[in-house]
Coordinates of C-alpha atoms and ligand atoms in Angstrom, one line a residue:
M1 CA 33.8 2.0 -2.5
T2 CA 33.0 5.0 -4.8
I3 CA 29.7 6.7 -4.8
K4 CA 28.8 5.1 -8.1
E5 CA 29.7 1.6 -6.8
V6 CA 27.6 2.1 -3.7
Q7 CA 24.7 3.4 -5.9
D8 CA 25.0 0.4 -8.2
E9 CA 24.9 -2.0 -5.3
I10 CA 21.8 -0.3 -3.9
L11 CA 20.1 -0.5 -7.2
R12 CA 20.9 -4.3 -7.4
L13 CA 19.7 -5.0 -3.9
K14 CA 16.5 -3.0 -4.3
K15 CA 15.6 -5.2 -7.3
E16 CA 16.6 -8.4 -5.7
K17 CA 14.7 -7.7 -2.4
D18 CA 11.7 -5.8 -3.8
I19 CA 12.6 -2.7 -1.8
C20 CA 11.0 0.7 -2.7
V21 CA 13.2 3.7 -1.7
L22 CA 11.3 6.9 -0.9
A23 CA 13.4 10.0 -0.5
H24 CA 12.3 13.4 0.7
S25 CA 13.5 16.3 -1.4
Y26 CA 15.8 17.5 1.4
Q27 CA 17.9 14.4 1.1
A28 CA 21.4 14.5 -0.6
R29 CA 21.6 14.2 -4.4
E30 CA 23.3 10.8 -4.3
I31 CA 20.3 9.4 -2.3
L32 CA 17.7 11.0 -4.6
E33 CA 19.4 9.4 -7.6
V34 CA 18.8 5.8 -6.2
A35 CA 15.2 6.5 -5.0
D36 CA 12.1 5.2 -6.7
Y37 CA 10.1 8.2 -5.6
T38 CA 11.2 11.7 -4.5
G39 CA 9.1 14.7 -3.4
D40 CA 7.5 16.5 -0.6
S41 CA 5.8 14.9 2.3
Y42 CA 2.3 14.8 0.7
A43 CA 3.6 13.3 -2.6
L44 CA 5.6 10.7 -0.6
S45 CA 2.6 9.6 1.5
K46 CA 0.5 9.1 -1.6
M47 CA 3.2 7.2 -3.5
A48 CA 3.8 5.0 -0.4
A49 CA 0.1 4.1 -0.3
A50 CA 0.2 3.0 -4.0
A51 CA 3.6 1.3 -4.2
P52 CA 3.3 -2.5 -4.6
N53 CA 6.7 -3.4 -2.9
K54 CA 7.0 -5.6 0.2
T55 CA 9.6 -3.4 1.8
M56 CA 9.6 0.4 2.0
L57 CA 12.7 2.3 2.9
M58 CA 12.1 5.9 3.9
C59 CA 15.0 8.3 3.5
G60 CA 13.6 11.2 5.5
V61 CA 12.6 11.6 9.1
R62 CA 10.7 9.4 11.5
F63 CA 7.2 10.8 11.1
M64 CA 7.4 10.1 7.4
A65 CA 8.3 6.5 8.0
E66 CA 5.5 6.2 10.5
T67 CA 3.1 7.6 7.9
V68 CA 4.2 4.9 5.4
K69 CA 3.6 2.2 8.1
I70 CA 0.2 3.5 9.0
L71 CA -0.8 3.4 5.3
S72 CA 0.7 0.0 4.7
P73 CA 0.8 -2.0 8.0
E74 CA 1.4 -5.2 6.2
K75 CA 4.7 -4.0 4.7
T76 CA 8.1 -3.8 6.3
V77 CA 8.9 -0.1 6.7
I78 CA 12.5 1.0 7.4
L79 CA 13.6 4.4 8.6
S80 CA 17.0 4.9 6.9
S81 CA 18.6 6.5 10.0
P82 CA 17.2 5.9 13.5
A83 CA 18.6 9.3 14.5
A84 CA 16.4 11.2 12.0
G85 CA 13.6 12.7 14.0
C86 CA 11.8 16.0 13.5
P87 CA 11.9 18.2 16.5
M88 CA 8.5 19.7 15.6
A89 CA 6.8 16.3 15.5
E90 CA 7.5 15.9 19.2
Q91 CA 6.6 19.3 20.5
F92 CA 3.1 18.2 21.7
D93 CA 2.1 15.0 23.4
K94 CA -1.3 13.2 23.4
E95 CA -2.2 14.4 26.9
T96 CA -1.7 18.0 26.0
I97 CA -4.0 17.7 22.9
L98 CA -6.7 15.9 25.0
Q99 CA -6.6 18.8 27.4
L100 CA -6.8 21.3 24.5
K101 CA -9.8 19.5 23.1
K102 CA -11.6 20.1 26.4
Q103 CA -10.6 23.8 26.3
Y104 CA -11.8 24.1 22.7
P105 CA -14.9 21.9 22.4
G106 CA -16.3 21.5 18.9
Y107 CA -13.1 22.6 17.2
T108 CA -11.7 20.4 14.4
V109 CA -8.2 19.4 15.3
V110 CA -5.9 19.7 12.3
A111 CA -2.5 18.1 12.7
Y112 CA 0.4 19.0 10.5
I113 CA 1.8 15.7 9.2
N114 CA 5.0 16.5 11.1
T115 CA 3.6 14.9 14.2
T116 CA 4.1 11.5 15.8
A117 CA 1.7 8.6 15.0
A118 CA 0.6 8.7 18.7
L119 CA -0.5 12.4 18.4
K120 CA -2.4 11.7 15.1
T121 CA -4.6 9.3 17.0
V122 CA -6.3 12.1 18.8
C123 CA -6.6 14.5 15.9
D124 CA -9.3 14.8 13.2
V125 CA -7.3 15.4 10.0
C126 CA -3.7 15.7 8.8
V127 CA -2.4 18.3 6.4
T128 CA 0.9 18.8 4.7
S129 CA 2.4 22.2 3.6
A130 CA 1.2 21.4 0.1
S131 CA -2.4 20.5 1.0
A132 CA -3.2 22.5 4.1
V133 CA -5.1 25.4 2.6
K134 CA -7.1 23.0 0.3
I135 CA -8.0 20.7 3.2
V136 CA -8.9 23.3 5.8
S137 CA -11.0 25.2 3.3
Q138 CA -13.2 22.0 2.9
L139 CA -13.7 21.4 6.6
P140 CA -17.4 21.9 7.6
G141 CA -16.8 23.8 10.9
E142 CA -15.4 27.3 11.2
N143 CA -13.4 26.6 14.3
I144 CA -10.0 24.9 13.8
L145 CA -7.4 23.9 16.4
F146 CA -4.2 23.8 14.3
I147 CA -1.2 21.9 15.7
P148 CA 1.8 22.2 16.1
D149 CA 3.2 24.7 13.5
C150 CA 1.9 28.2 14.3
N151 CA 3.6 29.6 11.1
L152 CA 2.0 27.2 8.7
G153 CA -1.3 27.8 10.7
S154 CA -0.9 31.5 10.3
Y155 CA -0.4 31.1 6.6
V156 CA -3.5 29.0 6.3
A157 CA -5.5 31.5 8.4
E158 CA -4.4 34.3 6.1
Q159 CA -5.6 32.4 3.0
L160 CA -8.9 31.5 4.6
P161 CA -10.2 34.5 6.4
G162 CA -13.6 32.8 6.9
K163 CA -12.1 30.2 9.3
H164 CA -11.2 30.8 12.9
I165 CA -7.9 29.1 13.4
Q166 CA -6.6 28.7 16.9
L167 CA -2.8 28.4 16.8
M168 CA -0.3 26.7 19.2
Q169 CA 3.2 27.7 20.0
G170 CA 5.0 25.1 17.9
G171 CA 7.0 25.1 14.7
C172 CA 10.1 24.1 12.8
P173 CA 13.3 25.4 14.5
V174 CA 15.1 25.5 11.2
H175 CA 12.6 27.6 9.2
A176 CA 11.5 29.7 12.1
A177 CA 15.0 31.0 12.6
V178 CA 14.9 32.9 9.4
T179 CA 14.0 36.6 10.0
A180 CA 12.8 39.5 7.9
A181 CA 16.4 40.9 8.2
H182 CA 17.6 37.9 6.2
V183 CA 15.0 38.7 3.5
D184 CA 16.1 42.3 3.4
E185 CA 19.8 41.4 3.1
A186 CA 19.1 38.7 0.4
R187 CA 16.9 41.1 -1.6
R188 CA 19.7 43.8 -1.4
R189 CA 22.3 41.3 -2.7
H190 CA 20.0 39.9 -5.4
P191 CA 17.6 42.6 -6.4
D192 CA 16.4 40.8 -9.5
A193 CA 15.6 37.5 -7.7
E194 CA 12.2 36.2 -6.8
L195 CA 11.8 35.0 -3.2
L196 CA 10.2 31.5 -2.7
V197 CA 9.6 30.4 0.8
H198 CA 8.2 27.4 2.8
P199 CA 5.2 28.2 5.0
E200 CA 7.1 27.0 8.0
C201 CA 8.9 30.4 7.9
I202 CA 7.5 33.1 10.2
P203 CA 4.7 35.4 8.8
A204 CA 7.1 38.4 8.6
V205 CA 9.2 36.3 6.1
A206 CA 6.3 34.7 4.2
Q207 CA 4.6 38.0 3.8
K208 CA 7.6 39.4 1.9
A209 CA 7.8 36.4 -0.5
D210 CA 6.7 36.2 -4.1
Y211 CA 5.7 32.6 -3.6
V212 CA 4.9 30.5 -0.6
G213 CA 4.6 26.7 -0.9
S214 CA 5.8 23.2 -0.1
T215 CA 9.2 21.8 -1.0
S216 CA 7.8 20.5 -4.4
G217 CA 5.8 23.7 -4.8
I218 CA 8.9 25.8 -4.6
M219 CA 10.8 23.5 -7.0
N220 CA 8.0 23.4 -9.6
Y221 CA 7.6 27.2 -9.4
A222 CA 11.3 27.8 -10.0
I223 CA 11.5 25.3 -12.8
Q224 CA 8.4 26.7 -14.6
S225 CA 9.1 30.4 -14.1
D226 CA 10.5 32.6 -16.8
K227 CA 12.6 34.4 -14.2
K228 CA 16.3 33.7 -13.9
E229 CA 17.2 34.2 -10.3
F230 CA 15.6 32.9 -7.1
I231 CA 16.2 33.3 -3.3
I232 CA 15.2 30.0 -1.7
G233 CA 13.6 30.1 1.8
T234 CA 13.6 26.4 2.7
E235 CA 16.2 23.8 3.5
N236 CA 19.4 24.6 1.5
S237 CA 19.5 21.2 -0.3
I238 CA 16.7 22.6 -2.5
V239 CA 19.1 25.4 -3.6
E240 CA 21.6 22.7 -4.8
H241 CA 18.9 20.4 -6.4
L242 CA 17.4 23.4 -8.3
Q243 CA 20.8 24.5 -9.5
Y244 CA 21.4 21.0 -11.0
T245 CA 17.9 21.0 -12.6
C246 CA 18.1 24.5 -14.0
P247 CA 21.8 25.2 -14.8
D248 CA 20.8 28.4 -16.7
K249 CA 19.1 29.9 -13.7
R250 CA 20.7 31.1 -10.4
F251 CA 19.6 30.0 -6.9
Y252 CA 20.6 31.7 -3.6
A253 CA 20.0 30.5 0.0
L254 CA 17.8 32.9 2.0
S255 CA 20.0 32.0 5.0
K256 CA 23.0 29.9 5.6
S257 CA 21.3 28.5 8.7
L258 CA 18.6 26.7 6.7
L259 CA 20.0 23.3 7.4
C260 CA 18.0 20.4 8.9
E261 CA 20.4 18.1 10.7
D262 CA 17.7 15.4 10.9
M263 CA 17.1 15.3 7.2
K264 CA 20.9 15.2 6.8
A265 CA 21.3 12.3 9.2
T266 CA 21.0 9.7 6.4
T267 CA 24.0 9.0 4.2
L268 CA 24.2 6.9 1.1
M269 CA 26.1 4.2 3.1
D270 CA 23.1 4.1 5.4
V271 CA 20.9 3.4 2.4
L272 CA 23.2 0.6 1.4
L273 CA 23.3 -0.9 4.9
C274 CA 19.5 -0.8 5.0
C275 CA 19.3 -2.6 1.7
Q276 CA 21.7 -5.2 3.0
G277 CA 19.5 -5.7 6.1
K278 CA 22.2 -4.3 8.4
G279 CA 21.0 -0.8 9.2
G280 CA 18.1 1.5 9.8
E281 CA 15.2 0.9 12.1
I282 CA 12.1 -1.2 11.3
I283 CA 9.1 0.9 12.3
E284 CA 6.7 -0.9 14.7
L285 CA 3.4 0.6 15.6
D286 CA 0.6 -1.2 17.5
A287 CA -2.7 -2.0 15.8
D288 CA -4.7 0.7 17.8
T289 CA -2.3 3.4 16.9
I290 CA -2.3 2.4 13.2
R291 CA -6.1 2.3 13.1
E292 CA -6.7 5.6 14.9
A293 CA -3.9 7.5 13.2
R294 CA -5.1 6.2 9.8
R295 CA -8.4 8.1 10.2
C296 CA -6.4 11.3 10.1
I297 CA -4.3 10.4 7.1
D298 CA -7.2 8.9 5.1
A299 CA -9.1 12.2 5.7
M300 CA -6.1 14.1 4.4
I301 CA -5.9 12.0 1.2
A302 CA -9.7 12.1 0.7
L303 CA -9.8 15.9 1.0
G304 CA -6.4 16.7 -0.5
G305 CA -7.1 14.8 -3.8
Ligands
13P401 P1 7.1 19.4 2.8 O1 5.7 19.1 3.2 O2 7.3 20.6 2.0 O3 7.7 18.2 2.3 O4 7.8 19.8 4.1 C1 8.2 18.8 5.1 C2 9.1 19.4 6.0 O5 9.5 18.8 7.0 C3 9.5 20.8 5.8 O6 10.4 21.2 6.8
SF4_402 FE1 11.3 18.9 10.9 FE2 12.0 21.4 10.2 FE3 13.6 19.4 9.7 FE4 11.3 19.7 8.3 S1 13.1 21.1 8.3 S2 12.1 17.8 9.2 S3 10.0 20.5 10.0 S4 13.1 20.1 11.7

């Protein structure tokens, strides 16, 4: 089958079976083209909560599919590729957080949405890269325990000097591998370009950027900017998507290593197999996990707006 034939069949099956396809912006172009909603993790979780369809197919990673299930337990939620995890989401377990809560009594536990559903059950509020500063700024207490990403946590702490943010040693192995030397080299090669980076990058990289923001934030900034050249410090699919969206501008990867194998685990054929009922993984969560994890996600949506 050609890409076009596969896409047409997906579009037909989606309609026939009332399937809503959600695709994170790190997915391949041919997948984004058949999705009902695309965007960053915050946008996808809000869209998932509002979508009327009976079946939700998440083309992204496991914690994103779990978030959809938590928000819509009555729906069938499918993760497009069972292999698509997020290493950061599994860096801490529930027991560790319960111990940390004893060590830091009275702290508000803020969980990056890149965490398992089980972990969210023992946290107070979730944040995404797009909503973290806004949400943490509204929390009543000064003391915050921020898990698991110390780089996003550092970025939030820099924006909110009035808060005391206790960081943990976790983070995204893909973004955290980018160094200040990559920035210096990219700036040398492209002296007129603006540097746009994701807050999962280390502080030494984020501090050199012209803009720090979520996947959608980076895309919107580049689309709206009058500038013509951009160095992109997030997963390299965004370089490609932006080049299609803005053919008159130029986009460069901050590092060749900015590739997330988990986000790339899903292929267009996986999407077809899921729509045919022959692929993917149906997400199952028990009622207690859904109820407890939902507190965290509802708090995020209430404070994030
Ligand atoms: P966004 O919140 O920007 O979608 O990021 C999710 C993610 O996994 C980035 O690595
Ligand atoms: Fe997880 Fe990093 Fe991949 Fe995002 S880019 S899904 S944080 S491993």
